[in-house]
Amino acid sequence: MNFLILYLGINSGNCALFVDTINIAFDIDVKGFKQRSIDSPNNEIVIRGPHEAFVENLRTNTSLLRRTVNNENLVIENIEVGDISNTKCAVCYMKNIANNDLVAEVKFRLNNLDVDSLLSSGELEQLIR
């Protein structure tokens, strides 16, 4: 059984199926990545570089990120912000590159925000400064 193939498949969005009675596992393609093009941002104008932005829902955005950065070091941790809105946010980082203290500080600030609702990324930026 080649676990590397399964590992890479899972990291790409596939599913590994193990069967108790046989010594084999299946790498099954179950990906449901968003296929339409990524929209350009309306509030940020880019002169040079890619004209892509995360303007979809969180699940789609993290799916696009996972598809682009197909690496086992990419960590995506979901956090809810807002006592009423329970807005879903994601802390995304490369565990082999990111400063662990900085990641911990970001997660601490997000988990300790005292707000009823969070409506925009700009609002979040101001709150965690």
JSON list of C-alpha atoms in Angstrom, two decimals:
[
{"chain": "A", "resi": 1, "resn": "MET", "atom": "CA", "xyz": [0.00, 0.00, 0.00]},
{"chain": "A", "resi": 2, "resn": "ASN", "atom": "CA", "xyz": [1.54, 3.32, -1.07]},
{"chain": "A", "resi": 3, "resn": "PHE", "atom": "CA", "xyz": [0.60, 5.82, 1.63]},
{"chain": "A", "resi": 4, "resn": "LEU", "atom": "CA", "xyz": [2.39, 8.66, -0.19]},
{"chain": "A", "resi": 5, "resn": "ILE", "atom": "CA", "xyz": [-0.12, 8.46, -3.06]},
{"chain": "A", "resi": 6, "resn": "LEU", "atom": "CA", "xyz": [-3.00, 8.47, -0.56]},
{"chain": "A", "resi": 7, "resn": "TYR", "atom": "CA", "xyz": [-1.45, 11.33, 1.38]},
{"chain": "A", "resi": 8, "resn": "LEU", "atom": "CA", "xyz": [-0.98, 13.46, -1.73]},
{"chain": "A", "resi": 9, "resn": "GLY", "atom": "CA", "xyz": [-4.50, 12.59, -2.88]},
{"chain": "A", "resi": 10, "resn": "ILE", "atom": "CA", "xyz": [-6.06, 13.62, 0.42]},
{"chain": "A", "resi": 11, "resn": "ASN", "atom": "CA", "xyz": [-4.05, 16.84, 0.36]},
{"chain": "A", "resi": 12, "resn": "SER", "atom": "CA", "xyz": [-5.50, 17.55, -3.09]},
{"chain": "A", "resi": 13, "resn": "GLY", "atom": "CA", "xyz": [-9.08, 17.02, -1.95]},
{"chain": "A", "resi": 14, "resn": "ASN", "atom": "CA", "xyz": [-9.46, 13.33, -2.70]},
{"chain": "A", "resi": 15, "resn": "CYS", "atom": "CA", "xyz": [-10.84, 10.73, -0.31]},
{"chain": "A", "resi": 16, "resn": "ALA", "atom": "CA", "xyz": [-8.97, 7.65, 0.90]},
{"chain": "A", "resi": 17, "resn": "LEU", "atom": "CA", "xyz": [-11.13, 4.56, 1.33]},
{"chain": "A", "resi": 18, "resn": "PHE", "atom": "CA", "xyz": [-9.77, 1.74, 3.48]},
{"chain": "A", "resi": 19, "resn": "VAL", "atom": "CA", "xyz": [-11.46, -1.67, 3.51]},
{"chain": "A", "resi": 20, "resn": "ASP", "atom": "CA", "xyz": [-11.04, -3.89, 6.60]},
{"chain": "A", "resi": 21, "resn": "THR", "atom": "CA", "xyz": [-11.05, -7.22, 4.82]},
{"chain": "A", "resi": 22, "resn": "ILE", "atom": "CA", "xyz": [-8.41, -6.44, 2.19]},
{"chain": "A", "resi": 23, "resn": "ASN", "atom": "CA", "xyz": [-4.95, -4.94, 2.37]},
{"chain": "A", "resi": 24, "resn": "ILE", "atom": "CA", "xyz": [-5.66, -2.16, -0.11]},
{"chain": "A", "resi": 25, "resn": "ALA", "atom": "CA", "xyz": [-6.83, 1.43, -0.05]},
{"chain": "A", "resi": 26, "resn": "PHE", "atom": "CA", "xyz": [-8.45, 3.51, -2.76]},
{"chain": "A", "resi": 27, "resn": "ASP", "atom": "CA", "xyz": [-7.65, 7.09, -3.71]},
{"chain": "A", "resi": 28, "resn": "ILE", "atom": "CA", "xyz": [-11.03, 8.45, -4.82]},
{"chain": "A", "resi": 29, "resn": "ASP", "atom": "CA", "xyz": [-11.47, 11.77, -6.63]},
{"chain": "A", "resi": 30, "resn": "VAL", "atom": "CA", "xyz": [-14.34, 13.54, -4.85]},
{"chain": "A", "resi": 31, "resn": "LYS", "atom": "CA", "xyz": [-13.16, 17.10, -5.34]},
{"chain": "A", "resi": 32, "resn": "GLY", "atom": "CA", "xyz": [-15.76, 19.77, -5.77]},
{"chain": "A", "resi": 33, "resn": "PHE", "atom": "CA", "xyz": [-13.53, 22.76, -6.41]},
{"chain": "A", "resi": 34, "resn": "LYS", "atom": "CA", "xyz": [-15.20, 25.89, -7.69]},
{"chain": "A", "resi": 35, "resn": "GLN", "atom": "CA", "xyz": [-14.66, 25.96, -11.45]},
{"chain": "A", "resi": 36, "resn": "ARG", "atom": "CA", "xyz": [-15.60, 29.48, -12.48]},
{"chain": "A", "resi": 37, "resn": "SER", "atom": "CA", "xyz": [-12.95, 32.14, -12.63]},
{"chain": "A", "resi": 38, "resn": "ILE", "atom": "CA", "xyz": [-12.09, 34.13, -9.54]},
{"chain": "A", "resi": 39, "resn": "ASP", "atom": "CA", "xyz": [-13.53, 37.64, -9.63]},
{"chain": "A", "resi": 40, "resn": "SER", "atom": "CA", "xyz": [-11.44, 40.77, -9.39]},
{"chain": "A", "resi": 41, "resn": "PRO", "atom": "CA", "xyz": [-11.85, 42.70, -6.15]},
{"chain": "A", "resi": 42, "resn": "ASN", "atom": "CA", "xyz": [-14.17, 45.70, -6.22]},
{"chain": "A", "resi": 43, "resn": "ASN", "atom": "CA", "xyz": [-12.47, 47.56, -3.37]},
{"chain": "A", "resi": 44, "resn": "GLU", "atom": "CA", "xyz": [-8.79, 46.95, -4.23]},
{"chain": "A", "resi": 45, "resn": "ILE", "atom": "CA", "xyz": [-7.34, 47.97, -7.58]},
{"chain": "A", "resi": 46, "resn": "VAL", "atom": "CA", "xyz": [-4.28, 46.06, -8.76]},
{"chain": "A", "resi": 47, "resn": "ILE", "atom": "CA", "xyz": [-2.07, 47.56, -11.46]},
{"chain": "A", "resi": 48, "resn": "ARG", "atom": "CA", "xyz": [0.52, 44.77, -11.65]},
{"chain": "A", "resi": 49, "resn": "GLY", "atom": "CA", "xyz": [0.16, 41.16, -10.66]},
{"chain": "A", "resi": 50, "resn": "PRO", "atom": "CA", "xyz": [-2.81, 38.80, -10.70]},
{"chain": "A", "resi": 51, "resn": "HIS", "atom": "CA", "xyz": [-6.29, 40.29, -10.71]},
{"chain": "A", "resi": 52, "resn": "GLU", "atom": "CA", "xyz": [-7.72, 37.65, -8.41]},
{"chain": "A", "resi": 53, "resn": "ALA", "atom": "CA", "xyz": [-9.28, 38.00, -4.99]},
{"chain": "A", "resi": 54, "resn": "PHE", "atom": "CA", "xyz": [-11.11, 36.05, -2.36]},
{"chain": "A", "resi": 55, "resn": "VAL", "atom": "CA", "xyz": [-14.59, 37.42, -2.95]},
{"chain": "A", "resi": 56, "resn": "GLU", "atom": "CA", "xyz": [-16.56, 34.19, -2.51]},
{"chain": "A", "resi": 57, "resn": "ASN", "atom": "CA", "xyz": [-17.78, 32.49, 0.66]},
{"chain": "A", "resi": 58, "resn": "LEU", "atom": "CA", "xyz": [-15.17, 31.17, 3.09]},
{"chain": "A", "resi": 59, "resn": "ARG", "atom": "CA", "xyz": [-15.49, 27.53, 2.03]},
{"chain": "A", "resi": 60, "resn": "THR", "atom": "CA", "xyz": [-14.94, 28.42, -1.64]},
{"chain": "A", "resi": 61, "resn": "ASN", "atom": "CA", "xyz": [-12.03, 30.72, -0.80]},
{"chain": "A", "resi": 62, "resn": "THR", "atom": "CA", "xyz": [-10.24, 28.11, 1.29]},
{"chain": "A", "resi": 63, "resn": "SER", "atom": "CA", "xyz": [-10.91, 25.54, -1.42]},
{"chain": "A", "resi": 64, "resn": "LEU", "atom": "CA", "xyz": [-9.29, 27.85, -3.99]},
{"chain": "A", "resi": 65, "resn": "LEU", "atom": "CA", "xyz": [-6.35, 28.40, -1.66]},
{"chain": "A", "resi": 66, "resn": "ARG", "atom": "CA", "xyz": [-5.92, 24.65, -1.09]},
{"chain": "A", "resi": 67, "resn": "ARG", "atom": "CA", "xyz": [-6.04, 24.03, -4.85]},
{"chain": "A", "resi": 68, "resn": "THR", "atom": "CA", "xyz": [-3.43, 26.73, -5.51]},
{"chain": "A", "resi": 69, "resn": "VAL", "atom": "CA", "xyz": [-1.12, 25.81, -2.63]},
{"chain": "A", "resi": 70, "resn": "ASN", "atom": "CA", "xyz": [-1.14, 22.02, -2.80]},
{"chain": "A", "resi": 71, "resn": "ASN", "atom": "CA", "xyz": [1.26, 21.49, 0.08]},
{"chain": "A", "resi": 72, "resn": "GLU", "atom": "CA", "xyz": [0.96, 19.50, 3.30]},
{"chain": "A", "resi": 73, "resn": "ASN", "atom": "CA", "xyz": [2.37, 22.47, 5.24]},
{"chain": "A", "resi": 74, "resn": "LEU", "atom": "CA", "xyz": [-0.67, 24.64, 4.45]},
{"chain": "A", "resi": 75, "resn": "VAL", "atom": "CA", "xyz": [-2.78, 24.87, 7.60]},
{"chain": "A", "resi": 76, "resn": "ILE", "atom": "CA", "xyz": [-6.34, 26.22, 7.53]},
{"chain": "A", "resi": 77, "resn": "GLU", "atom": "CA", "xyz": [-7.92, 26.67, 10.96]},
{"chain": "A", "resi": 78, "resn": "ASN", "atom": "CA", "xyz": [-11.53, 27.83, 11.18]},
{"chain": "A", "resi": 79, "resn": "ILE", "atom": "CA", "xyz": [-12.62, 30.29, 13.87]},
{"chain": "A", "resi": 80, "resn": "GLU", "atom": "CA", "xyz": [-16.01, 31.90, 14.48]},
{"chain": "A", "resi": 81, "resn": "VAL", "atom": "CA", "xyz": [-16.14, 35.60, 15.39]},
{"chain": "A", "resi": 82, "resn": "GLY", "atom": "CA", "xyz": [-19.09, 37.55, 16.76]},
{"chain": "A", "resi": 83, "resn": "ASP", "atom": "CA", "xyz": [-21.36, 36.58, 19.64]},
{"chain": "A", "resi": 84, "resn": "ILE", "atom": "CA", "xyz": [-24.48, 36.95, 17.48]},
{"chain": "A", "resi": 85, "resn": "SER", "atom": "CA", "xyz": [-23.31, 36.59, 13.88]},
{"chain": "A", "resi": 86, "resn": "ASN", "atom": "CA", "xyz": [-20.84, 33.71, 14.45]},
{"chain": "A", "resi": 87, "resn": "THR", "atom": "CA", "xyz": [-19.01, 34.82, 11.31]},
{"chain": "A", "resi": 88, "resn": "LYS", "atom": "CA", "xyz": [-16.72, 32.12, 10.00]},
{"chain": "A", "resi": 89, "resn": "CYS", "atom": "CA", "xyz": [-13.08, 33.14, 9.56]},
{"chain": "A", "resi": 90, "resn": "ALA", "atom": "CA", "xyz": [-9.99, 31.13, 8.68]},
{"chain": "A", "resi": 91, "resn": "VAL", "atom": "CA", "xyz": [-6.41, 31.46, 9.85]},
{"chain": "A", "resi": 92, "resn": "CYS", "atom": "CA", "xyz": [-4.26, 30.19, 6.98]},
{"chain": "A", "resi": 93, "resn": "TYR", "atom": "CA", "xyz": [-0.52, 29.74, 7.18]},
{"chain": "A", "resi": 94, "resn": "MET", "atom": "CA", "xyz": [2.39, 27.56, 6.11]},
{"chain": "A", "resi": 95, "resn": "LYS", "atom": "CA", "xyz": [3.44, 25.66, 9.25]},
{"chain": "A", "resi": 96, "resn": "ASN", "atom": "CA", "xyz": [7.02, 25.27, 8.01]},
{"chain": "A", "resi": 97, "resn": "ILE", "atom": "CA", "xyz": [7.41, 29.01, 7.39]},
{"chain": "A", "resi": 98, "resn": "ALA", "atom": "CA", "xyz": [5.11, 30.93, 9.75]},
{"chain": "A", "resi": 99, "resn": "ASN", "atom": "CA", "xyz": [6.34, 32.26, 13.07]},
{"chain": "A", "resi": 100, "resn": "ASN", "atom": "CA", "xyz": [4.54, 30.13, 15.68]},
{"chain": "A", "resi": 101, "resn": "ASP", "atom": "CA", "xyz": [4.31, 33.02, 18.15]},
{"chain": "A", "resi": 102, "resn": "LEU", "atom": "CA", "xyz": [2.70, 35.24, 15.51]},
{"chain": "A", "resi": 103, "resn": "VAL", "atom": "CA", "xyz": [0.19, 32.54, 14.55]},
{"chain": "A", "resi": 104, "resn": "ALA", "atom": "CA", "xyz": [-0.67, 32.04, 18.23]},
{"chain": "A", "resi": 105, "resn": "GLU", "atom": "CA", "xyz": [-1.12, 35.80, 18.69]},
{"chain": "A", "resi": 106, "resn": "VAL", "atom": "CA", "xyz": [-3.47, 36.06, 15.69]},
{"chain": "A", "resi": 107, "resn": "LYS", "atom": "CA", "xyz": [-5.57, 33.13, 16.95]},
{"chain": "A", "resi": 108, "resn": "PHE", "atom": "CA", "xyz": [-5.60, 34.62, 20.47]},
{"chain": "A", "resi": 109, "resn": "ARG", "atom": "CA", "xyz": [-6.83, 37.98, 19.17]},
{"chain": "A", "resi": 110, "resn": "LEU", "atom": "CA", "xyz": [-9.52, 36.37, 17.02]},
{"chain": "A", "resi": 111, "resn": "ASN", "atom": "CA", "xyz": [-10.74, 34.13, 19.83]},
{"chain": "A", "resi": 112, "resn": "ASN", "atom": "CA", "xyz": [-10.89, 37.04, 22.28]},
{"chain": "A", "resi": 113, "resn": "LEU", "atom": "CA", "xyz": [-12.74, 39.60, 20.17]},
{"chain": "A", "resi": 114, "resn": "ASP", "atom": "CA", "xyz": [-15.73, 41.01, 22.04]},
{"chain": "A", "resi": 115, "resn": "VAL", "atom": "CA", "xyz": [-18.13, 41.90, 19.21]},
{"chain": "A", "resi": 116, "resn": "ASP", "atom": "CA", "xyz": [-21.73, 41.02, 18.43]},
{"chain": "A", "resi": 117, "resn": "SER", "atom": "CA", "xyz": [-21.19, 40.74, 14.69]},
{"chain": "A", "resi": 118, "resn": "LEU", "atom": "CA", "xyz": [-18.50, 40.92, 12.06]},
{"chain": "A", "resi": 119, "resn": "LEU", "atom": "CA", "xyz": [-19.57, 42.11, 8.63]},
{"chain": "A", "resi": 120, "resn": "SER", "atom": "CA", "xyz": [-16.38, 42.71, 6.65]},
{"chain": "A", "resi": 121, "resn": "SER", "atom": "CA", "xyz": [-12.70, 41.87, 6.44]},
{"chain": "A", "resi": 122, "resn": "GLY", "atom": "CA", "xyz": [-11.90, 45.56, 6.86]},
{"chain": "A", "resi": 123, "resn": "GLU", "atom": "CA", "xyz": [-13.75, 45.58, 10.17]},
{"chain": "A", "resi": 124, "resn": "LEU", "atom": "CA", "xyz": [-11.82, 42.49, 11.26]},
{"chain": "A", "resi": 125, "resn": "GLU", "atom": "CA", "xyz": [-8.54, 44.14, 10.31]},
{"chain": "A", "resi": 126, "resn": "GLN", "atom": "CA", "xyz": [-9.32, 47.10, 12.57]},
{"chain": "A", "resi": 127, "resn": "LEU", "atom": "CA", "xyz": [-10.39, 44.88, 15.47]},
{"chain": "A", "resi": 128, "resn": "ILE", "atom": "CA", "xyz": [-7.26, 42.72, 15.60]},
{"chain": "A", "resi": 129, "resn": "ARG", "atom": "CA", "xyz": [-4.71, 45.53, 15.37]}
]
